[in-house]
Amino acid sequence: MQWHEVRRAWIGPMFKFTGGQFTSLFFGTGNKRRRILIYPWVDPSHYRPRTLRKEKAYIDALQKQQGPEYEALTTASAVVE
């Protein structure tokens, strides 16, 4: 898929009943659909390991798949940016 073919992009679960760790960035051309997992991607030039408290909050927000924390986590991903 070439970038100029992309007609639509959206964030959603990779599988219907999965947790937020499988949240994906989808790209659609009209005929094809591709996805990229958001969770494992970090920007290595700015990455700093989270404290245990922040890591727990991050995982909790991913598992809930809702609310402002979840939205912030998915939209602030290096892939999405």
mmCIF file of C-alpha atoms in Angstrom:
data_model
loop_
_atom_site.group_PDB
_atom_site.id
_atom_site.type_symbol
_atom_site.label_atom_id
_atom_site.label_comp_id
_atom_site.label_asym_id
_atom_site.label_seq_id
_atom_site.Cartn_x
_atom_site.Cartn_y
_atom_site.Cartn_z
ATOM 1 C CA MET A 1 0.000 0.000 0.000
ATOM 2 C CA GLN A 2 1.367 3.370 -0.990
ATOM 3 C CA TRP A 3 0.734 6.433 1.194
ATOM 4 C CA HIS A 4 -1.087 8.260 -1.630
ATOM 5 C CA GLU A 5 -3.573 5.336 -1.833
ATOM 6 C CA VAL A 6 -4.747 5.761 1.777
ATOM 7 C CA ARG A 7 -8.241 7.194 1.891
ATOM 8 C CA ARG A 8 -9.052 6.576 5.539
ATOM 9 C CA ALA A 9 -7.192 5.985 8.814
ATOM 10 C CA TRP A 10 -8.663 5.026 12.186
ATOM 11 C CA ILE A 11 -7.766 3.544 15.571
ATOM 12 C CA GLY A 12 -9.482 0.392 16.771
ATOM 13 C CA PRO A 13 -8.993 -3.076 18.234
ATOM 14 C CA MET A 14 -7.144 -5.590 16.072
ATOM 15 C CA PHE A 15 -9.579 -8.332 17.026
ATOM 16 C CA LYS A 16 -13.160 -7.933 18.203
ATOM 17 C CA PHE A 17 -12.635 -9.144 21.781
ATOM 18 C CA THR A 18 -9.054 -8.201 22.595
ATOM 19 C CA GLY A 19 -7.530 -5.888 25.154
ATOM 20 C CA GLY A 20 -6.002 -2.517 24.391
ATOM 21 C CA GLN A 21 -2.541 -4.023 23.939
ATOM 22 C CA PHE A 22 -3.821 -5.006 20.488
ATOM 23 C CA THR A 23 -5.049 -1.528 19.595
ATOM 24 C CA SER A 24 -4.179 -0.868 15.976
ATOM 25 C CA LEU A 25 -3.894 1.967 13.519
ATOM 26 C CA PHE A 26 -5.864 0.975 10.410
ATOM 27 C CA PHE A 27 -5.363 2.286 6.888
ATOM 28 C CA GLY A 28 -7.968 1.811 4.159
ATOM 29 C CA THR A 29 -7.766 2.370 0.418
ATOM 30 C CA GLY A 30 -11.305 1.333 -0.357
ATOM 31 C CA ASN A 31 -10.168 -2.075 -1.652
ATOM 32 C CA LYS A 32 -7.554 -2.992 0.944
ATOM 33 C CA ARG A 33 -7.152 -2.599 4.673
ATOM 34 C CA ARG A 34 -3.869 -2.744 6.593
ATOM 35 C CA ARG A 35 -3.120 -2.391 10.288
ATOM 36 C CA ILE A 36 -0.167 -1.558 12.497
ATOM 37 C CA LEU A 37 -0.090 -2.378 16.202
ATOM 38 C CA ILE A 38 0.243 0.809 18.258
ATOM 39 C CA TYR A 39 1.272 -0.534 21.673
ATOM 40 C CA PRO A 40 4.834 -1.794 20.981
ATOM 41 C CA TRP A 41 6.012 1.329 19.161
ATOM 42 C CA VAL A 42 8.099 3.966 20.934
ATOM 43 C CA ASP A 43 10.245 6.810 19.701
ATOM 44 C CA PRO A 44 13.759 5.696 20.693
ATOM 45 C CA SER A 45 15.122 9.240 20.728
ATOM 46 C CA HIS A 46 12.611 10.307 23.415
ATOM 47 C CA TYR A 47 11.791 7.061 25.198
ATOM 48 C CA ARG A 48 12.214 6.955 28.957
ATOM 49 C CA PRO A 49 11.055 3.903 30.919
ATOM 50 C CA ARG A 50 7.942 4.543 32.987
ATOM 51 C CA THR A 51 7.863 4.275 36.757
ATOM 52 C CA LEU A 52 6.024 1.200 38.054
ATOM 53 C CA ARG A 53 3.042 3.362 39.011
ATOM 54 C CA LYS A 54 2.823 4.904 35.528
ATOM 55 C CA GLU A 55 3.278 1.500 33.883
ATOM 56 C CA LYS A 56 0.361 0.110 35.921
ATOM 57 C CA ALA A 57 -1.831 3.084 34.974
ATOM 58 C CA TYR A 58 -0.827 2.590 31.334
ATOM 59 C CA ILE A 59 -1.758 -1.105 31.379
ATOM 60 C CA ASP A 60 -5.012 -0.415 33.230
ATOM 61 C CA ALA A 61 -6.011 2.181 30.625
ATOM 62 C CA LEU A 62 -5.141 -0.209 27.776
ATOM 63 C CA GLN A 63 -7.222 -2.981 29.315
ATOM 64 C CA LYS A 64 -10.245 -0.712 29.822
ATOM 65 C CA GLN A 65 -10.063 0.565 26.211
ATOM 66 C CA GLN A 66 -12.017 3.675 27.127
ATOM 67 C CA GLY A 67 -11.798 7.015 28.810
ATOM 68 C CA PRO A 68 -9.437 9.967 28.455
ATOM 69 C CA GLU A 69 -6.365 7.989 29.574
ATOM 70 C CA TYR A 70 -6.877 5.412 26.819
ATOM 71 C CA GLU A 71 -7.470 8.072 24.184
ATOM 72 C CA ALA A 72 -4.318 9.933 25.254
ATOM 73 C CA LEU A 73 -2.237 6.733 25.166
ATOM 74 C CA THR A 74 -3.341 5.741 21.686
ATOM 75 C CA THR A 75 -3.187 9.181 20.087
ATOM 76 C CA ALA A 76 0.220 9.960 21.633
ATOM 77 C CA SER A 77 1.784 6.816 20.123
ATOM 78 C CA ALA A 78 4.899 7.343 17.994
ATOM 79 C CA VAL A 79 3.152 5.510 15.137
ATOM 80 C CA VAL A 80 0.043 7.683 15.290
ATOM 81 C CA GLU A 81 2.035 10.907 15.520
#
